[in-house]
Coordinates of C-alpha atoms in Angstrom, one line a residue:
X1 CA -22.9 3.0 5.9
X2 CA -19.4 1.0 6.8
X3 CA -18.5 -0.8 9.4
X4 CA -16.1 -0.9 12.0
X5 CA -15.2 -1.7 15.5
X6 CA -12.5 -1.8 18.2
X7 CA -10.5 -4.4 19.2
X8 CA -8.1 -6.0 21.7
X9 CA -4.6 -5.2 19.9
X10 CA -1.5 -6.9 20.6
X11 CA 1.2 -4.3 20.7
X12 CA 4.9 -3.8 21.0
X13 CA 6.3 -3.3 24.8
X14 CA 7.0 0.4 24.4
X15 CA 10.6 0.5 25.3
X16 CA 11.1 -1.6 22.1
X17 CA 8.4 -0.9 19.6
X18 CA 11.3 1.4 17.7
X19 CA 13.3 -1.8 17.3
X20 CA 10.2 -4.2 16.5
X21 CA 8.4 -2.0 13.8
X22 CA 9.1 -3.2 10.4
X23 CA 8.6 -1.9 6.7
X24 CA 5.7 -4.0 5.0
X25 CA 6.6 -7.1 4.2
X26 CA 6.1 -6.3 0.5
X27 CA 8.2 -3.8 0.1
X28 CA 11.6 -5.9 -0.1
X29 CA 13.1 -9.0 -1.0
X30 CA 14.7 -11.8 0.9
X31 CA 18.1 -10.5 1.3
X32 CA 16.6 -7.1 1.9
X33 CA 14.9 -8.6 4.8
X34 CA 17.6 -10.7 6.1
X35 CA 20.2 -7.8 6.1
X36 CA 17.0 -5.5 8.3
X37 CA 16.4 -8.3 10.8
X38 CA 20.6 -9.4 11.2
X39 CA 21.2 -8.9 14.7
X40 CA 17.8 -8.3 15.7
X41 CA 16.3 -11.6 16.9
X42 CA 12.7 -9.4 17.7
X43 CA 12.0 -7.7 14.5
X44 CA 8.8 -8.0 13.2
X45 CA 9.6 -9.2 10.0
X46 CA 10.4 -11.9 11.6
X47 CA 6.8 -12.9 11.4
X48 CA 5.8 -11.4 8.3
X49 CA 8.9 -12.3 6.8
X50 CA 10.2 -15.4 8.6
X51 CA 11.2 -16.9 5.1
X52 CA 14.5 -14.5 6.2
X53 CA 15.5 -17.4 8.6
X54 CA 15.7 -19.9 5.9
X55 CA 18.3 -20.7 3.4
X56 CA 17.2 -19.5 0.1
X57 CA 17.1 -23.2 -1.5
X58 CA 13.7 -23.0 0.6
X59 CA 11.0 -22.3 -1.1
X60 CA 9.5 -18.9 0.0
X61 CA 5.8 -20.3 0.1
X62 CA 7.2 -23.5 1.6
X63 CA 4.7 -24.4 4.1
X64 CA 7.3 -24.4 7.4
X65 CA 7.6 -20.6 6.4
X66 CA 4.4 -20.0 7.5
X67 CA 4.4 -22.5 10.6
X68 CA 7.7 -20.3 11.2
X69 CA 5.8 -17.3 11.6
X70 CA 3.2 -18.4 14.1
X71 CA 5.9 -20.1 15.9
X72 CA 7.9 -16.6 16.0
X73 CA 4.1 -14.7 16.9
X74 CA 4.1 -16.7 20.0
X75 CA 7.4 -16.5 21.2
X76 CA 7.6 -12.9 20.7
X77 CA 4.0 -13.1 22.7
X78 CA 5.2 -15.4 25.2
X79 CA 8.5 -13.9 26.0
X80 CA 7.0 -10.4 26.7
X81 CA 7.6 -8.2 23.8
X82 CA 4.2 -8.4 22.2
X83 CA 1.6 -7.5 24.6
X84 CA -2.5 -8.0 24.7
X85 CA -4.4 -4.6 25.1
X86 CA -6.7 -5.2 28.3
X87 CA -9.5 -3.5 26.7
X88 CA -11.1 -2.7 23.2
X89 CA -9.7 0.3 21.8
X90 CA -9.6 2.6 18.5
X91 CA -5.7 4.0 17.9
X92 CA -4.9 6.9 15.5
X93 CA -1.8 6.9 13.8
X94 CA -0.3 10.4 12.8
X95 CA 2.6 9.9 10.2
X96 CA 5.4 13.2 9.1
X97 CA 7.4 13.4 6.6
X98 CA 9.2 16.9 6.0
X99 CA 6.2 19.2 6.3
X100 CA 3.5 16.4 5.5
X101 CA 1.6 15.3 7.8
X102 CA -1.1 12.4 7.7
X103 CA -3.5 11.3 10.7
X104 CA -5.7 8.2 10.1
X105 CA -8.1 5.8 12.3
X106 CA -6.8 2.1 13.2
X107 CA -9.9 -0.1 13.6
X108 CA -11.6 -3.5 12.1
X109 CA -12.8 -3.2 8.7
X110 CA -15.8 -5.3 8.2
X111 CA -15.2 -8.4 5.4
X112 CA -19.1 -8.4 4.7
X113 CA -18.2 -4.4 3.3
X114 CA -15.2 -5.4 1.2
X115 CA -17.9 -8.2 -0.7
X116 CA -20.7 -6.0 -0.8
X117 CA -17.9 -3.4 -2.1
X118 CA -18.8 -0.7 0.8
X119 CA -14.9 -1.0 0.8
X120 CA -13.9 0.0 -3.0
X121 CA -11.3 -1.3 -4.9
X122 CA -8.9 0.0 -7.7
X123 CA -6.4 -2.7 -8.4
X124 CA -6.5 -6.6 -9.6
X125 CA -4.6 -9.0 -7.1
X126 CA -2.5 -11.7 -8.3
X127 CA -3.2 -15.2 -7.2
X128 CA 0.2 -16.2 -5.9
X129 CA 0.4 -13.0 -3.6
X130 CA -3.4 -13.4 -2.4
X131 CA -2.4 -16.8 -1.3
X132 CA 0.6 -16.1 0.6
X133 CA -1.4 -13.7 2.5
X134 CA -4.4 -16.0 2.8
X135 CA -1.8 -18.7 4.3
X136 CA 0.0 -16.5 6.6
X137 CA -2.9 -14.9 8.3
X138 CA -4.7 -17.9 8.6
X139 CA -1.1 -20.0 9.9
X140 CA -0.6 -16.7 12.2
X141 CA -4.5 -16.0 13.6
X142 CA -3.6 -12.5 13.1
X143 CA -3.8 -9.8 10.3
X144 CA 0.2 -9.0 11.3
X145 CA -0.4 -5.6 8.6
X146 CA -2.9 -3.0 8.1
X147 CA -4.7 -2.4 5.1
X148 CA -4.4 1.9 4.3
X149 CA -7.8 2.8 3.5
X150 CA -9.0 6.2 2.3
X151 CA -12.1 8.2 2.9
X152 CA -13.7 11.5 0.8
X153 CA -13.3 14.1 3.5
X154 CA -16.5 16.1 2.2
X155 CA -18.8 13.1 3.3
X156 CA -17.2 13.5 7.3
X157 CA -15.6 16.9 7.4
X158 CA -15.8 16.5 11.5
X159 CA -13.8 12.6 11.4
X160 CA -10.3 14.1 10.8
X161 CA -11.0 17.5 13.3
X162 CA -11.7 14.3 16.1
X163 CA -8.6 12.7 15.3
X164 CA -6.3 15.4 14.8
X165 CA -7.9 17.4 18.0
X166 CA -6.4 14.0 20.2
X167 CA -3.5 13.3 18.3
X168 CA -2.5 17.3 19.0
X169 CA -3.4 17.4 22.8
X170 CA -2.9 13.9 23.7
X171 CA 0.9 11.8 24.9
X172 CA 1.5 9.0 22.1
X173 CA 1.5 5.5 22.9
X174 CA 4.5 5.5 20.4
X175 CA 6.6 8.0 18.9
X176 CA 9.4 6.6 16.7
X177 CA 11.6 8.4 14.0
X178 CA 12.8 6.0 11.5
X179 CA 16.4 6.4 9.2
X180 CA 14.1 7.5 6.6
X181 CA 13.4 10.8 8.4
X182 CA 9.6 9.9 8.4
X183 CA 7.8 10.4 12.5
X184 CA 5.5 7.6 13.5
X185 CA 3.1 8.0 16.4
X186 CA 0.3 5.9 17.6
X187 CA -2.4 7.1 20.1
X188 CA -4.7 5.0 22.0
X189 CA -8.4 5.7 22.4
X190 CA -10.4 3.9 25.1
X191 CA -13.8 3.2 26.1
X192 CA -15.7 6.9 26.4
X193 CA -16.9 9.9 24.8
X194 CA -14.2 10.5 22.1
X195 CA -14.2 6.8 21.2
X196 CA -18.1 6.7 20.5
X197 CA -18.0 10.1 18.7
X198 CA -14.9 8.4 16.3
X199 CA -17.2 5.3 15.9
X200 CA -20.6 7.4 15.0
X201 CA -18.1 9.7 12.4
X202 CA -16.7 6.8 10.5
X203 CA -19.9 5.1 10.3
X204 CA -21.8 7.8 8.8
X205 CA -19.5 7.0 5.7
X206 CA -21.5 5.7 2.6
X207 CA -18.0 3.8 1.6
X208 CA -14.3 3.6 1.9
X209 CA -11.4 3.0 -0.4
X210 CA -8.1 1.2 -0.5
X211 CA -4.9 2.8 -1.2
X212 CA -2.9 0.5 -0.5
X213 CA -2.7 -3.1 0.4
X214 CA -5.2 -4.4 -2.1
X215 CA -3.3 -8.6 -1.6
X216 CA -4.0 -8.2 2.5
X217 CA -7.5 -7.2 2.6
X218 CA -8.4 -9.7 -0.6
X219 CA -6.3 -12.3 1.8
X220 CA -8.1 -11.6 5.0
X221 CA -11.4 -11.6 3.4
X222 CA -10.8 -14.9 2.5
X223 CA -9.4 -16.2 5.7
X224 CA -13.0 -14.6 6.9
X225 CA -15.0 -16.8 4.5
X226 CA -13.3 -20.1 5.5
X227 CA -13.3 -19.4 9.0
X228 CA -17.3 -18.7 8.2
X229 CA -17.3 -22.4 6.7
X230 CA -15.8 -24.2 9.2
X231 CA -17.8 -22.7 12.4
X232 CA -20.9 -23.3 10.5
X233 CA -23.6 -20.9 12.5
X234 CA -22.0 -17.7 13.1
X235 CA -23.3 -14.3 14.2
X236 CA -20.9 -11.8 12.3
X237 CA -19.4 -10.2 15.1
X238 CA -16.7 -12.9 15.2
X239 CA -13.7 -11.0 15.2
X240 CA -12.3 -13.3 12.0
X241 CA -15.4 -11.1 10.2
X242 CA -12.9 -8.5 10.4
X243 CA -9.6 -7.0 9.3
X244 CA -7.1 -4.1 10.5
X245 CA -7.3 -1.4 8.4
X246 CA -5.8 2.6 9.0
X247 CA -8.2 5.0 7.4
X248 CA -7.0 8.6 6.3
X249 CA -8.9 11.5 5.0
X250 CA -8.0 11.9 1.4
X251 CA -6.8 15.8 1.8
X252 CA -3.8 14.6 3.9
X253 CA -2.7 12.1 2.0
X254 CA 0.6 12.3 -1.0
X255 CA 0.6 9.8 -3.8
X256 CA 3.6 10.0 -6.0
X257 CA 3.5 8.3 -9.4
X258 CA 4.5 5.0 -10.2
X259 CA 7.1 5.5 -13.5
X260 CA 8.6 3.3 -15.9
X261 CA 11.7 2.3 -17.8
X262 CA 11.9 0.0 -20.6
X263 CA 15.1 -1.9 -22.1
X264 CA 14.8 -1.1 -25.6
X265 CA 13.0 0.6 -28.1
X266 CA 11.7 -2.2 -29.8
X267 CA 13.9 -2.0 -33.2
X268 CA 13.8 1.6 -33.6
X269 CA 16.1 4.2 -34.0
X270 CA 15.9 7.3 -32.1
X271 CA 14.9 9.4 -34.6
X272 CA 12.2 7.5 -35.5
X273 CA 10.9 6.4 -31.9
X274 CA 10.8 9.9 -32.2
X275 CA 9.2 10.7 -34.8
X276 CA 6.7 8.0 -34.0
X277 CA 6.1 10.1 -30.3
X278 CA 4.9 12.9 -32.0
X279 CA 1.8 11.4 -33.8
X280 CA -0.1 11.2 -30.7
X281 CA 2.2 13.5 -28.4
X282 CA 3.4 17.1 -28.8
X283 CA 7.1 17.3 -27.8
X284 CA 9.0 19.7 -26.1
X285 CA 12.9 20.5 -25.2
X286 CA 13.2 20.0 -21.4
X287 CA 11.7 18.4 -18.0
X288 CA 8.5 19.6 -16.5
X289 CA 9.0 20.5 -13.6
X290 CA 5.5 19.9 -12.5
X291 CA 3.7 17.8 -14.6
X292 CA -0.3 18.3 -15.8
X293 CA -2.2 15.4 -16.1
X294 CA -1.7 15.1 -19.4
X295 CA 1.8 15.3 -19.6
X296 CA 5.2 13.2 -19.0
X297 CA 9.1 13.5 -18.9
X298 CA 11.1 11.0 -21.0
X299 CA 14.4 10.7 -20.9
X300 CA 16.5 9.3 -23.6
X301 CA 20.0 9.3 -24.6
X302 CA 21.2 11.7 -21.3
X303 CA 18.3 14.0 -22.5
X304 CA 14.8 14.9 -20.8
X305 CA 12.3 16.0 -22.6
X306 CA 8.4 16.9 -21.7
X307 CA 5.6 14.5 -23.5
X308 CA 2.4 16.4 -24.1
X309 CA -1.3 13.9 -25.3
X310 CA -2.6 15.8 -28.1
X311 CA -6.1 16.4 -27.6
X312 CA -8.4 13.6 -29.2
X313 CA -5.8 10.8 -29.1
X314 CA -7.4 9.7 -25.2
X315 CA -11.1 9.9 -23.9
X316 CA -10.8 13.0 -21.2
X317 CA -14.3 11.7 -19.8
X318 CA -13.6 8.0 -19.1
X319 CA -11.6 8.0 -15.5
X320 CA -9.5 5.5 -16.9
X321 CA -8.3 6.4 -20.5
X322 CA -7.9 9.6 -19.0
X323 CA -4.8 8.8 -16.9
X324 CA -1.2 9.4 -18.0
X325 CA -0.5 6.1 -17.1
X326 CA -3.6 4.8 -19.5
X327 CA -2.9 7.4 -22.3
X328 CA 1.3 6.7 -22.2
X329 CA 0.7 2.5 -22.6
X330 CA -2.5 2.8 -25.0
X331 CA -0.6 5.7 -27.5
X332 CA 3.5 4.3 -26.7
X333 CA 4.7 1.9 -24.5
X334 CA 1.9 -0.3 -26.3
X335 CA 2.2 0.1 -29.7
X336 CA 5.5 1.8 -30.3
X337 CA 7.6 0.1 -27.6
X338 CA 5.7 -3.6 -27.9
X339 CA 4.8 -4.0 -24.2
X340 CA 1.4 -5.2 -24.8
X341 CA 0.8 -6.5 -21.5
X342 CA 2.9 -4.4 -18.6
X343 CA 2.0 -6.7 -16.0
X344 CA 3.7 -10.1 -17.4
X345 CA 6.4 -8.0 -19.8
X346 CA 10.3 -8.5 -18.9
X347 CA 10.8 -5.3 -20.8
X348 CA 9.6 -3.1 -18.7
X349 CA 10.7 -2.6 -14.9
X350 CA 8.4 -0.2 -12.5
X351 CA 9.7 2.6 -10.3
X352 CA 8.2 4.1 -7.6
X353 CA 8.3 7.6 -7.9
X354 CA 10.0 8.1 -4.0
X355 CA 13.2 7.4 -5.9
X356 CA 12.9 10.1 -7.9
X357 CA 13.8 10.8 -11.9
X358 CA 17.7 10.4 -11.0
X359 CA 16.4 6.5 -10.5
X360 CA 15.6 7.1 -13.9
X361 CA 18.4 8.4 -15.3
X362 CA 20.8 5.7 -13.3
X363 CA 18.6 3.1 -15.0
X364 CA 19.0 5.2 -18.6
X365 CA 23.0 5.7 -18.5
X366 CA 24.0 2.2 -17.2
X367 CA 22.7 1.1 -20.1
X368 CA 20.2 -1.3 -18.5
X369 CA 17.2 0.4 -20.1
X370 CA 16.8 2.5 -23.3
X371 CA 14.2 5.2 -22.1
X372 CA 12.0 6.3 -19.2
X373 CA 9.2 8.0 -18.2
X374 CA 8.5 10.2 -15.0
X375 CA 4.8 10.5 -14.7
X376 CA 2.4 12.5 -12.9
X377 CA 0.9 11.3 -9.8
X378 CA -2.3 10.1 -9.8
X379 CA -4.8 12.3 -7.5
X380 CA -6.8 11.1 -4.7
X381 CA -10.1 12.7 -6.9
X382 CA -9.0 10.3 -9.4
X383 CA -8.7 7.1 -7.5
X384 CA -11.9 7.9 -5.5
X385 CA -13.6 8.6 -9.5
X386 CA -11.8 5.0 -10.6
X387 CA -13.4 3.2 -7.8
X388 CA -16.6 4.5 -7.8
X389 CA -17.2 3.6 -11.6
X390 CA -15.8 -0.4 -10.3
X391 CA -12.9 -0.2 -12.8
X392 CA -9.2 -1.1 -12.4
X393 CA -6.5 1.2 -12.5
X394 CA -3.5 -0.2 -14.9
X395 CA -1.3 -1.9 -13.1
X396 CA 1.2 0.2 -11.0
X397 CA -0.6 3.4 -11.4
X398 CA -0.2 4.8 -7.3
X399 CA 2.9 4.8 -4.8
X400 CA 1.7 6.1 -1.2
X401 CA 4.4 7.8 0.7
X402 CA 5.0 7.5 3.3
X403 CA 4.5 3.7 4.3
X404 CA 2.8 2.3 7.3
X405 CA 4.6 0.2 9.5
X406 CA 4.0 -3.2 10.4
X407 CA 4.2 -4.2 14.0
X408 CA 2.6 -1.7 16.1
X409 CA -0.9 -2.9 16.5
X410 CA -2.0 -6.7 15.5
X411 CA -5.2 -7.7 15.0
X412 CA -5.4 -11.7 16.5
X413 CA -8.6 -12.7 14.2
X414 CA -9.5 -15.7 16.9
X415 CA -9.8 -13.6 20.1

């Protein structure tokens, strides 16, 4: 059984949440975030991106980064356009994009579940990321980003009918359309019936999963733990016990792969990188225009062709070797192509599969990389069958779509 709770947000007045909201922080780079916040002096990445303010000879872990972003949380509090909810609340948060459409539970997701892995995991962190986090929430007071959990639908069929029931009947708090075409509304539940019955559903779960955002919640956990530490006797119901999380049912949600390019083909020819291909992979003429699970597209030399594992070469019953993304770097990019390690490799660069194979083929014909991969996505059965066993997915393996925003609903983890 999880945990979770309501809380006091601080949220965006309304007639400028549109212009507030931000990507995640992680999702760009410097400049990117410079060029998004010029002009804007209250955008949120502003606070989960204040290294934007300084010249770039600053370090971006410098420690007046971080005392920048608390200073620009408080100023945005002080001067109005962040605003303290009066009461403890639940929100739900209904995201379309085209003809998708996602609808998910904002709350407090207990720390004390994440250790005692009631909150399951799928992905290493890296140490320099975890720390950022770690020193930004704990600099700020507030978990400034959510953390998108998933849930198996079949273990509380009745949790999404509660949330999509309100979200259908009910005026949004928010309702913003961003450039990228994707609708963002947020809904407020208060104290009553609706709220307890949400509370009683998401409780009943035996566990929970992250999709994405594995560097916040490993961050705010620890912020948790040293808070714990330096207040000595605590309770648990401290509200630095807890982090912001959005939970979705796993039917409604779209993952798109996570492909790959790399520069060169490690000495070879063509023919025989070829050649090589086919002792572990059929080959056909062609793109797939929808992939199995044991398939891929390469593209080489202006040309797609459609990657098939011949049976035997991968274990089908291990939730791990069985992915594309498993089978493609154990059988090619690893011994054929020489990246041994994808995570530290220059060779290799990662694409996320909302830019689709003509990213691939840009990156092909300039001449930047020698071959790519389009893979097929990983599927929410699969994630939920990763985690469950407590393995780690190779790195790279998922891309939600579409992204959260940042900046509608902060959790202040000191009250």
């Amino acid at each position: 059984m999880v945990q979770i709770r309501t809380f006091r947000a601080l949220r965006p007045a309304p007639e400028i949440a549109a212009n507030l909201v931000s990507l995640p922080y992680d999702v760009m780079d410097r400049e990117e975030a410079r060029a998004m916040a010029q002009g804007e002096p209250y955008k949120f990445l502003r606070i989960t991106r204040s290294d934007l303010e300084f010249p770039d000879s600053v370090d971006q872990y410098d420690d007046s980064i971080y005392a920048r972003a608390g200073e620009n949380l408080r100023k945005f509090v002080a001067e109005g356009k962040l605003l303290r909810e009066s009461d403890e609340r639940l929100y739900i948060y209904r995201l379309n994009r085209g003809a998708h459409q996602q609808t998910g539970l904002v709350a407090l997701s207990s720390i004390e579940d994440y250790l005692e892995d009631r909150i399951k995991k799928h992905e290493l962190t890296r140490k320099d990321k975890e720390r950022d986090r770690t020193v930004h929430i704990d600099r700020t007071g507030a978990n400034t980003g959510p953390v998108f959990l998933l849930y198996n639908s079949a273990h509380a069929a009745g949790l999404a009918a509660l949330m999509d029931g309100y979200a259908d009947r009910e005026t949004p708090l928010y309702d913003c359309t961003f450039d990228d075409g994707v609708r963002h509304r947020v809904y407020s539940v208060g104290p009553g019936d609706l709220q307890s019955q949400l509370l009683a559903a998401y409780r009943a779960l035996p566990a929970t999963y992250i999709a994405d955002g594995h560097h916040r919640a490993a961050s705010a956990v620890s912020v948790g733990k040293q808070r714990r530490e330096r207040a000595g006797a605590h309770t648990g119901d401290e509200l630095f016990n807890y982090f912001l999380s959005v939970t979705f049912p796993d039917n409604q949600l779209a993952i798109l792969p996570y492909n790959r390019a790399v520069r060169d083909l490690n000495g070879r020819s063509e023919a025989q990188f070829l050649a090589e291909i086919e002792e572990k992979f059929s080959l056909r003429p062609g793109k797939s225009e929808a992939l199995k699970l044991d398939e891929a597209n390469l593209f080489l030399n202006g040309t797609w062709r459609t990657l098939q594992a011949r049976p035997g070469t991968f274990d089908a019953h291990d939730p791990i070797e069985s992915l594309m993304v498993s089978v493609l770097q154990s059988n090619l990019l690893a011994p054929t192509l020489g990246v041994s390690d994808p995570r530290t490799s220059d060779r290799i660069q990662f694409v996320g599969g909302i830019r689709g194979d003509a990213e691939l083929e840009k990156l092909v014909n300039s001449g930047k990389h020698q071959v790519a991969f389009a893979l097929p996505p990983v599927s929410t059965a699969q994630l939920i069958s990763v985690s469950d066993a407590g393995k780690i997915m190779p790195p790279k393996s998922t891309w939600f779509e579409p992204k959260l925003r940042s900046g509608f609903l902060v959790h202040l983890i000191d009250g």
